[in-house]
PDB file of C-alpha atoms in Angstrom:
ATOM      1  CA  UNK A   1      52.225 -25.877   5.562  1.00 83.00           C
ATOM      2  CA  UNK A   2      54.099 -23.790   2.716  1.00 93.00           C
ATOM      3  CA  UNK A   3      54.451 -19.837   2.838  1.00 97.00           C
ATOM      4  CA  UNK A   4      51.290 -18.099   0.973  1.00 98.00           C
ATOM      5  CA  UNK A   5      53.097 -15.770  -1.501  1.00 98.00           C
ATOM      6  CA  UNK A   6      50.936 -12.351  -1.640  1.00 98.00           C
ATOM      7  CA  UNK A   7      51.834  -9.976  -4.190  1.00 99.00           C
ATOM      8  CA  UNK A   8      50.424  -6.055  -3.400  1.00 98.00           C
ATOM      9  CA  UNK A   9      49.343  -4.352  -6.304  1.00 98.00           C
ATOM     10  CA  UNK A  10      50.038  -0.481  -5.397  1.00 98.00           C
ATOM     11  CA  UNK A  11      48.130   0.997  -8.341  1.00 97.00           C
ATOM     12  CA  UNK A  12      45.199   3.910  -8.797  1.00 95.00           C
ATOM     13  CA  UNK A  13      44.627   2.746 -12.711  1.00 95.00           C
ATOM     14  CA  UNK A  14      42.491   5.055 -14.679  1.00 96.00           C
ATOM     15  CA  UNK A  15      39.627   6.808 -12.889  1.00 96.00           C
ATOM     16  CA  UNK A  16      36.054   5.919 -14.331  1.00 97.00           C
ATOM     17  CA  UNK A  17      37.524   3.499 -16.783  1.00 97.00           C
ATOM     18  CA  UNK A  18      36.887  -0.152 -15.986  1.00 98.00           C
ATOM     19  CA  UNK A  19      37.937  -1.850 -18.832  1.00 98.00           C
ATOM     20  CA  UNK A  20      41.530   0.024 -18.480  1.00 98.00           C
ATOM     21  CA  UNK A  21      41.910  -1.320 -14.785  1.00 98.00           C
ATOM     22  CA  UNK A  22      41.051  -4.743 -15.956  1.00 98.00           C
ATOM     23  CA  UNK A  23      43.500  -4.760 -18.171  1.00 98.00           C
ATOM     24  CA  UNK A  24      46.341  -3.406 -15.383  1.00 98.00           C
ATOM     25  CA  UNK A  25      44.899  -6.308 -13.349  1.00 98.00           C
ATOM     26  CA  UNK A  26      45.675  -8.580 -16.062  1.00 98.00           C
ATOM     27  CA  UNK A  27      49.334  -7.745 -16.364  1.00 98.00           C
ATOM     28  CA  UNK A  28      49.931  -7.408 -12.776  1.00 98.00           C
ATOM     29  CA  UNK A  29      48.150 -11.202 -12.584  1.00 98.00           C
ATOM     30  CA  UNK A  30      50.648 -12.227 -14.689  1.00 98.00           C
ATOM     31  CA  UNK A  31      53.731 -10.509 -13.044  1.00 98.00           C
ATOM     32  CA  UNK A  32      52.442 -11.762  -9.660  1.00 98.00           C
ATOM     33  CA  UNK A  33      51.848 -15.045 -10.732  1.00 98.00           C
ATOM     34  CA  UNK A  34      55.321 -15.577 -12.586  1.00 98.00           C
ATOM     35  CA  UNK A  35      56.731 -14.408  -9.200  1.00 98.00           C
ATOM     36  CA  UNK A  36      55.290 -17.481  -7.493  1.00 98.00           C
ATOM     37  CA  UNK A  37      52.295 -15.484  -5.808  1.00 98.00           C
ATOM     38  CA  UNK A  38      49.083 -17.381  -5.111  1.00 98.00           C
ATOM     39  CA  UNK A  39      47.190 -14.250  -4.169  1.00 99.00           C
ATOM     40  CA  UNK A  40      47.044 -11.014  -5.651  1.00 99.00           C
ATOM     41  CA  UNK A  41      45.633  -7.866  -3.234  1.00 99.00           C
ATOM     42  CA  UNK A  42      44.191  -4.756  -5.114  1.00 98.00           C
ATOM     43  CA  UNK A  43      43.516  -1.478  -3.766  1.00 98.00           C
ATOM     44  CA  UNK A  44      40.270   0.177  -2.337  1.00 98.00           C
ATOM     45  CA  UNK A  45      37.838   0.672  -5.152  1.00 98.00           C
ATOM     46  CA  UNK A  46      40.343  -0.249  -8.049  1.00 98.00           C
ATOM     47  CA  UNK A  47      37.795  -1.609 -10.568  1.00 98.00           C
ATOM     48  CA  UNK A  48      36.524   2.052 -11.021  1.00 98.00           C
ATOM     49  CA  UNK A  49      38.792   4.029  -9.555  1.00 97.00           C
ATOM     50  CA  UNK A  50      38.400   6.163  -6.061  1.00 98.00           C
ATOM     51  CA  UNK A  51      37.604   9.676  -7.253  1.00 96.00           C
ATOM     52  CA  UNK A  52      34.229   8.944  -9.142  1.00 97.00           C
ATOM     53  CA  UNK A  53      31.984  11.373  -7.467  1.00 94.00           C
ATOM     54  CA  UNK A  54      28.495  11.008  -8.675  1.00 96.00           C
ATOM     55  CA  UNK A  55      29.530   8.702 -11.270  1.00 97.00           C
ATOM     56  CA  UNK A  56      29.344   5.939  -8.107  1.00 98.00           C
ATOM     57  CA  UNK A  57      25.932   5.054  -9.457  1.00 98.00           C
ATOM     58  CA  UNK A  58      26.495   4.538 -12.733  1.00 97.00           C
ATOM     59  CA  UNK A  59      29.909   2.570 -12.153  1.00 98.00           C
ATOM     60  CA  UNK A  60      28.331   0.078  -9.312  1.00 98.00           C
ATOM     61  CA  UNK A  61      28.040  -3.688 -10.062  1.00 98.00           C
ATOM     62  CA  UNK A  62      26.364  -6.455  -8.347  1.00 98.00           C
ATOM     63  CA  UNK A  63      28.871  -8.893  -7.181  1.00 98.00           C
ATOM     64  CA  UNK A  64      28.334 -11.128  -9.842  1.00 98.00           C
ATOM     65  CA  UNK A  65      28.175  -8.721 -12.562  1.00 98.00           C
ATOM     66  CA  UNK A  66      30.380  -8.747 -15.780  1.00 98.00           C
ATOM     67  CA  UNK A  67      33.329  -7.064 -13.908  1.00 98.00           C
ATOM     68  CA  UNK A  68      33.607 -10.222 -11.380  1.00 98.00           C
ATOM     69  CA  UNK A  69      33.306 -12.624 -14.223  1.00 98.00           C
ATOM     70  CA  UNK A  70      36.391 -10.750 -16.193  1.00 98.00           C
ATOM     71  CA  UNK A  71      38.368 -10.717 -12.691  1.00 98.00           C
ATOM     72  CA  UNK A  72      37.458 -14.635 -12.502  1.00 98.00           C
ATOM     73  CA  UNK A  73      38.679 -15.067 -15.828  1.00 98.00           C
ATOM     74  CA  UNK A  74      42.034 -13.412 -14.881  1.00 98.00           C
ATOM     75  CA  UNK A  75      42.531 -15.628 -11.910  1.00 98.00           C
ATOM     76  CA  UNK A  76      42.075 -18.583 -13.705  1.00 98.00           C
ATOM     77  CA  UNK A  77      44.399 -17.429 -16.480  1.00 98.00           C
ATOM     78  CA  UNK A  78      46.983 -16.820 -14.046  1.00 98.00           C
ATOM     79  CA  UNK A  79      46.391 -19.716 -11.497  1.00 98.00           C
ATOM     80  CA  UNK A  80      46.062 -17.210  -8.339  1.00 98.00           C
ATOM     81  CA  UNK A  81      43.324 -15.546  -6.176  1.00 99.00           C
ATOM     82  CA  UNK A  82      42.555 -11.901  -6.700  1.00 99.00           C
ATOM     83  CA  UNK A  83      41.258  -9.389  -4.089  1.00 99.00           C
ATOM     84  CA  UNK A  84      39.688  -6.317  -5.762  1.00 98.00           C
ATOM     85  CA  UNK A  85      37.916  -3.145  -4.644  1.00 98.00           C
ATOM     86  CA  UNK A  86      34.929  -2.127  -6.277  1.00 98.00           C
ATOM     87  CA  UNK A  87      31.361  -0.299  -5.867  1.00 98.00           C
ATOM     88  CA  UNK A  88      28.730  -3.368  -5.488  1.00 98.00           C
ATOM     89  CA  UNK A  89      24.786  -2.349  -6.276  1.00 98.00           C
ATOM     90  CA  UNK A  90      22.435  -4.727  -4.126  1.00 98.00           C
ATOM     91  CA  UNK A  91      18.824  -3.417  -5.021  1.00 97.00           C
ATOM     92  CA  UNK A  92      18.832  -0.119  -4.207  1.00 96.00           C
ATOM     93  CA  UNK A  93      22.002   0.536  -2.317  1.00 98.00           C
ATOM     94  CA  UNK A  94      25.501   0.753  -3.329  1.00 98.00           C
ATOM     95  CA  UNK A  95      28.509  -0.665  -0.835  1.00 98.00           C
ATOM     96  CA  UNK A  96      31.933   0.057  -0.822  1.00 98.00           C
ATOM     97  CA  UNK A  97      32.916  -3.727  -1.552  1.00 99.00           C
ATOM     98  CA  UNK A  98      36.149  -5.920  -2.166  1.00 99.00           C
ATOM     99  CA  UNK A  99      35.826  -9.403  -3.432  1.00 99.00           C
ATOM    100  CA  UNK A 100      37.904 -12.528  -3.365  1.00 99.00           C
ATOM    101  CA  UNK A 101      38.347 -14.532  -6.231  1.00 98.00           C
ATOM    102  CA  UNK A 102      39.801 -17.944  -5.944  1.00 98.00           C
ATOM    103  CA  UNK A 103      42.340 -19.185  -8.646  1.00 98.00           C
ATOM    104  CA  UNK A 104      39.573 -21.296  -9.626  1.00 98.00           C
ATOM    105  CA  UNK A 105      37.498 -18.323 -10.754  1.00 98.00           C
ATOM    106  CA  UNK A 106      35.042 -19.244  -7.767  1.00 98.00           C
ATOM    107  CA  UNK A 107      33.995 -15.955  -5.678  1.00 98.00           C
ATOM    108  CA  UNK A 108      35.249 -17.068  -2.042  1.00 98.00           C
ATOM    109  CA  UNK A 109      33.979 -13.949  -0.175  1.00 98.00           C
ATOM    110  CA  UNK A 110      32.558 -10.662  -0.872  1.00 98.00           C
ATOM    111  CA  UNK A 111      33.028  -7.838   2.067  1.00 99.00           C
ATOM    112  CA  UNK A 112      31.218  -4.471   2.498  1.00 98.00           C
ATOM    113  CA  UNK A 113      32.895  -1.647   4.173  1.00 98.00           C
ATOM    114  CA  UNK A 114      31.575  -1.210   7.620  1.00 98.00           C
ATOM    115  CA  UNK A 115      33.177   2.220   8.864  1.00 98.00           C
ATOM    116  CA  UNK A 116      32.919   4.710   5.919  1.00 98.00           C
ATOM    117  CA  UNK A 117      35.398   7.564   5.936  1.00 98.00           C
ATOM    118  CA  UNK A 118      34.635  11.075   4.936  1.00 95.00           C
ATOM    119  CA  UNK A 119      31.830  13.216   3.025  1.00 96.00           C
ATOM    120  CA  UNK A 120      32.012  11.356  -0.348  1.00 96.00           C
ATOM    121  CA  UNK A 121      31.677   7.853   1.141  1.00 98.00           C
ATOM    122  CA  UNK A 122      29.149   8.516   3.484  1.00 98.00           C
ATOM    123  CA  UNK A 123      26.881  10.615   0.807  1.00 98.00           C
ATOM    124  CA  UNK A 124      27.308   7.340  -1.849  1.00 98.00           C
ATOM    125  CA  UNK A 125      27.867   4.188   0.137  1.00 98.00           C
ATOM    126  CA  UNK A 126      25.667   2.403   2.797  1.00 98.00           C
ATOM    127  CA  UNK A 127      27.839   1.004   5.444  1.00 98.00           C
ATOM    128  CA  UNK A 128      28.113  -2.743   5.677  1.00 98.00           C
ATOM    129  CA  UNK A 129      26.774  -4.483   8.778  1.00 98.00           C
ATOM    130  CA  UNK A 130      28.722  -8.022   8.931  1.00 98.00           C
ATOM    131  CA  UNK A 131      32.373  -6.977  10.451  1.00 96.00           C
ATOM    132  CA  UNK A 132      33.960 -10.654   9.834  1.00 98.00           C
ATOM    133  CA  UNK A 133      34.320 -12.004   6.335  1.00 98.00           C
ATOM    134  CA  UNK A 134      36.318 -15.071   5.940  1.00 98.00           C
ATOM    135  CA  UNK A 135      37.533 -17.395   3.385  1.00 98.00           C
ATOM    136  CA  UNK A 136      40.321 -20.127   3.265  1.00 98.00           C
ATOM    137  CA  UNK A 137      43.172 -20.194   0.515  1.00 98.00           C
ATOM    138  CA  UNK A 138      46.108 -22.873   0.371  1.00 97.00           C
ATOM    139  CA  UNK A 139      45.370 -23.643   4.228  1.00 96.00           C
ATOM    140  CA  UNK A 140      45.171 -19.813   5.367  1.00 98.00           C
ATOM    141  CA  UNK A 141      42.034 -18.220   6.844  1.00 98.00           C
ATOM    142  CA  UNK A 142      41.626 -14.818   5.126  1.00 98.00           C
ATOM    143  CA  UNK A 143      39.851 -12.049   6.117  1.00 98.00           C
ATOM    144  CA  UNK A 144      38.753  -8.847   4.655  1.00 99.00           C
ATOM    145  CA  UNK A 145      38.355  -5.214   6.207  1.00 98.00           C
ATOM    146  CA  UNK A 146      38.476  -1.745   3.976  1.00 99.00           C
ATOM    147  CA  UNK A 147      40.789   1.195   4.778  1.00 98.00           C
ATOM    148  CA  UNK A 148      39.165   3.240   7.452  1.00 98.00           C
ATOM    149  CA  UNK A 149      37.828  -0.165   8.951  1.00 98.00           C
ATOM    150  CA  UNK A 150      41.631  -1.437   9.945  1.00 98.00           C
ATOM    151  CA  UNK A 151      41.846   1.933  12.283  1.00 98.00           C
ATOM    152  CA  UNK A 152      39.294   0.484  14.576  1.00 97.00           C
ATOM    153  CA  UNK A 153      41.381  -2.056  16.646  1.00 96.00           C
ATOM    154  CA  UNK A 154      37.968  -3.883  17.618  1.00 95.00           C
ATOM    155  CA  UNK A 155      37.518  -4.981  13.827  1.00 97.00           C
ATOM    156  CA  UNK A 156      41.042  -6.520  13.874  1.00 98.00           C
ATOM    157  CA  UNK A 157      40.812  -8.450  17.133  1.00 97.00           C
ATOM    158  CA  UNK A 158      37.230  -9.638  16.042  1.00 97.00           C
ATOM    159  CA  UNK A 159      39.397 -11.294  12.819  1.00 98.00           C
ATOM    160  CA  UNK A 160      42.034 -12.432  15.238  1.00 98.00           C
ATOM    161  CA  UNK A 161      39.394 -14.071  17.616  1.00 97.00           C
ATOM    162  CA  UNK A 162      37.593 -15.490  14.353  1.00 98.00           C
ATOM    163  CA  UNK A 163      40.995 -17.256  13.091  1.00 98.00           C
ATOM    164  CA  UNK A 164      41.752 -15.122  10.632  1.00 98.00           C
ATOM    165  CA  UNK A 165      45.697 -15.503   9.855  1.00 98.00           C
ATOM    166  CA  UNK A 166      46.166 -12.873   7.047  1.00 99.00           C
ATOM    167  CA  UNK A 167      43.874  -9.838   6.879  1.00 99.00           C
ATOM    168  CA  UNK A 168      43.471  -8.307   3.527  1.00 99.00           C
ATOM    169  CA  UNK A 169      43.171  -4.271   3.729  1.00 99.00           C
ATOM    170  CA  UNK A 170      42.333  -2.870   0.475  1.00 98.00           C
ATOM    171  CA  UNK A 171      42.467   1.026   1.007  1.00 98.00           C
ATOM    172  CA  UNK A 172      42.997   4.342  -0.198  1.00 98.00           C
ATOM    173  CA  UNK A 173      44.780   6.507   2.614  1.00 98.00           C
ATOM    174  CA  UNK A 174      45.691   9.716   1.743  1.00 97.00           C
ATOM    175  CA  UNK A 175      47.874  12.859   2.766  1.00 96.00           C
ATOM    176  CA  UNK A 176      48.500  13.183   5.873  1.00 97.00           C
ATOM    177  CA  UNK A 177      47.514   9.569   6.901  1.00 97.00           C
ATOM    178  CA  UNK A 178      50.350   8.198   5.945  1.00 97.00           C
ATOM    179  CA  UNK A 179      51.182   7.519   9.366  1.00 98.00           C
ATOM    180  CA  UNK A 180      48.390   4.445   9.488  1.00 98.00           C
ATOM    181  CA  UNK A 181      50.696   2.966   6.394  1.00 98.00           C
ATOM    182  CA  UNK A 182      53.881   3.509   8.605  1.00 98.00           C
ATOM    183  CA  UNK A 183      52.804   2.902  11.993  1.00 98.00           C
ATOM    184  CA  UNK A 184      49.109   1.658  12.661  1.00 98.00           C
ATOM    185  CA  UNK A 185      49.417  -1.244  10.529  1.00 98.00           C
ATOM    186  CA  UNK A 186      52.589  -2.992  11.833  1.00 98.00           C
ATOM    187  CA  UNK A 187      51.482  -2.474  15.483  1.00 98.00           C
ATOM    188  CA  UNK A 188      47.518  -4.149  14.466  1.00 98.00           C
ATOM    189  CA  UNK A 189      49.408  -7.256  13.123  1.00 98.00           C
ATOM    190  CA  UNK A 190      51.313  -7.255  16.439  1.00 98.00           C
ATOM    191  CA  UNK A 191      48.511  -6.751  18.709  1.00 98.00           C
ATOM    192  CA  UNK A 192      46.185  -9.057  17.312  1.00 98.00           C
ATOM    193  CA  UNK A 193      48.827 -11.585  15.994  1.00 98.00           C
ATOM    194  CA  UNK A 194      48.024 -11.971  12.657  1.00 98.00           C
ATOM    195  CA  UNK A 195      48.969 -10.765   9.024  1.00 98.00           C
ATOM    196  CA  UNK A 196      48.138  -8.002   7.375  1.00 99.00           C
ATOM    197  CA  UNK A 197      48.443  -6.987   3.845  1.00 99.00           C
ATOM    198  CA  UNK A 198      47.523  -3.178   3.279  1.00 99.00           C
ATOM    199  CA  UNK A 199      47.480  -2.501  -0.366  1.00 98.00           C
ATOM    200  CA  UNK A 200      47.429   1.380  -1.172  1.00 98.00           C
ATOM    201  CA  UNK A 201      46.572   3.643  -4.213  1.00 98.00           C
ATOM    202  CA  UNK A 202      49.340   6.013  -5.076  1.00 97.00           C
ATOM    203  CA  UNK A 203      49.370   9.674  -6.704  1.00 95.00           C
ATOM    204  CA  UNK A 204      46.873  12.528  -7.357  1.00 95.00           C
ATOM    205  CA  UNK A 205      43.322  11.313  -8.237  1.00 93.00           C
ATOM    206  CA  UNK A 206      41.159  14.137  -8.132  1.00 89.00           C
ATOM    207  CA  UNK A 207      41.079  16.008  -5.120  1.00 91.00           C
ATOM    208  CA  UNK A 208      42.940  12.960  -3.123  1.00 94.00           C
ATOM    209  CA  UNK A 209      46.426  12.404  -2.720  1.00 97.00           C
ATOM    210  CA  UNK A 210      47.285   9.173  -2.105  1.00 98.00           C
ATOM    211  CA  UNK A 211      50.149   8.397  -0.498  1.00 98.00           C
ATOM    212  CA  UNK A 212      51.327   4.303  -1.470  1.00 98.00           C
ATOM    213  CA  UNK A 213      53.265   2.918   0.917  1.00 98.00           C
ATOM    214  CA  UNK A 214      51.622  -0.660   0.975  1.00 98.00           C
ATOM    215  CA  UNK A 215      52.901  -3.113   3.377  1.00 98.00           C
ATOM    216  CA  UNK A 216      52.711  -6.687   4.293  1.00 98.00           C
ATOM    217  CA  UNK A 217      53.143  -6.376   8.349  1.00 98.00           C
ATOM    218  CA  UNK A 218      53.675  -9.359  10.297  1.00 98.00           C
ATOM    219  CA  UNK A 219      52.547 -10.646  13.844  1.00 98.00           C
ATOM    220  CA  UNK A 220      55.708  -9.515  15.111  1.00 98.00           C
ATOM    221  CA  UNK A 221      55.311  -5.924  13.927  1.00 98.00           C
ATOM    222  CA  UNK A 222      57.790  -6.403  11.116  1.00 98.00           C
ATOM    223  CA  UNK A 223      57.055  -5.133   7.630  1.00 98.00           C
ATOM    224  CA  UNK A 224      57.746  -8.024   5.181  1.00 97.00           C
ATOM    225  CA  UNK A 225      57.445  -6.193   2.380  1.00 98.00           C
ATOM    226  CA  UNK A 226      56.987  -1.952   1.439  1.00 98.00           C
ATOM    227  CA  UNK A 227      56.195  -0.467  -1.345  1.00 98.00           C
ATOM    228  CA  UNK A 228      57.500   3.415  -1.878  1.00 98.00           C
ATOM    229  CA  UNK A 229      55.117   6.396  -3.353  1.00 97.00           C
ATOM    230  CA  UNK A 230      54.504   5.136  -6.764  1.00 97.00           C
ATOM    231  CA  UNK A 231      52.849   2.162  -9.065  1.00 97.00           C
ATOM    232  CA  UNK A 232      54.644  -0.885  -7.685  1.00 98.00           C
ATOM    233  CA  UNK A 233      54.130  -4.542  -7.239  1.00 98.00           C
ATOM    234  CA  UNK A 234      55.466  -5.970  -4.021  1.00 98.00           C
ATOM    235  CA  UNK A 235      55.259  -9.558  -2.669  1.00 98.00           C
ATOM    236  CA  UNK A 236      55.862 -11.112   0.457  1.00 98.00           C
ATOM    237  CA  UNK A 237      55.445 -14.117   2.381  1.00 98.00           C
ATOM    238  CA  UNK A 238      52.403 -15.528   4.861  1.00 98.00           C
ATOM    239  CA  UNK A 239      54.328 -18.009   7.075  1.00 98.00           C
ATOM    240  CA  UNK A 240      51.310 -20.237   9.011  1.00 98.00           C
ATOM    241  CA  UNK A 241      54.254 -21.691  11.180  1.00 98.00           C
ATOM    242  CA  UNK A 242      55.658 -18.480  11.734  1.00 98.00           C
ATOM    243  CA  UNK A 243      52.016 -17.325  12.812  1.00 98.00           C
ATOM    244  CA  UNK A 244      51.814 -20.325  15.135  1.00 97.00           C
ATOM    245  CA  UNK A 245      54.714 -19.775  17.003  1.00 98.00           C
ATOM    246  CA  UNK A 246      54.143 -15.948  17.444  1.00 98.00           C
ATOM    247  CA  UNK A 247      50.762 -16.468  18.989  1.00 97.00           C
ATOM    248  CA  UNK A 248      51.865 -19.257  21.239  1.00 97.00           C
ATOM    249  CA  UNK A 249      54.851 -16.806  22.041  1.00 97.00           C
ATOM    250  CA  UNK A 250      52.957 -13.842  22.487  1.00 97.00           C
ATOM    251  CA  UNK A 251      50.236 -13.719  25.111  1.00 95.00           C
ATOM    252  CA  UNK A 252      47.907 -10.796  24.101  1.00 96.00           C
ATOM    253  CA  UNK A 253      45.008 -13.233  22.954  1.00 95.00           C
ATOM    254  CA  UNK A 254      45.162 -15.353  25.964  1.00 95.00           C
ATOM    255  CA  UNK A 255      45.452 -12.652  28.463  1.00 97.00           C
ATOM    256  CA  UNK A 256      42.603 -10.644  27.501  1.00 95.00           C
ATOM    257  CA  UNK A 257      39.571 -10.179  30.074  1.00 95.00           C
ATOM    258  CA  UNK A 258      36.382 -10.090  28.168  1.00 94.00           C
ATOM    259  CA  UNK A 259      34.403  -9.583  31.541  1.00 94.00           C
ATOM    260  CA  UNK A 260      36.319  -5.959  32.397  1.00 95.00           C
ATOM    261  CA  UNK A 261      35.345  -4.564  28.496  1.00 92.00           C
ATOM    262  CA  UNK A 262      31.441  -4.277  28.628  1.00 89.00           C
ATOM    263  CA  UNK A 263      31.689  -0.446  29.092  1.00 90.00           C
ATOM    264  CA  UNK A 264      33.187  -0.637  25.299  1.00 82.00           C
ATOM    265  CA  UNK A 265      30.144  -1.696  23.896  1.00 80.00           C
TER     266      UNK A 265
END
């Protein structure tokens, strides 16, 4: 199997302006496609901005809303899959969600953040209840979690046990939590034997100072691609053959003893 070239869009867009953020996404998709990428991953709540406060209800859309259709057009135009974060409206509830659109414009997966961080998220969003959401792209099984979710090792291990090879993590990690991007994410990739694409926002947004440092980490714990602190598009490769060899050599998943872990739940 050929490696899956993956582009990480570290960009906060324009807070509260969906149309402007769709333009940013279109430009990034064009550059990613020109670089041979088959997948473009955007940050948490990329569609609207993160620091939207009481505008959450106004900006929330259903999973098949107008912005989803606009993203599908971008994906088809540039011939690559797109993962974007957005506030999802479902009936009376609003979720912090991320949706994966395929190169043909079809919706492949929609994930709702299960672990909400801080007062802002807990006030405006309902936590999701499905921990493992997956899709297939070019022979790679892709999973999705959002930001704070990856800081719970149980979430990542559940994906590994379900066969996820590439875990997409749109995020909005802020100062002083840069150690998550620098240290936690590569460790998660190693201990659960998968690739992790961790894609952050950058710069000041309202009261939040986002630290950037987006990365693609491999199952050996090595970082394949790393962004700095500003707006950037970085590209790395997810190699299914290397993943298979790493899982064969690393005994973590084989040496688990689930019978001992009952007290964890």
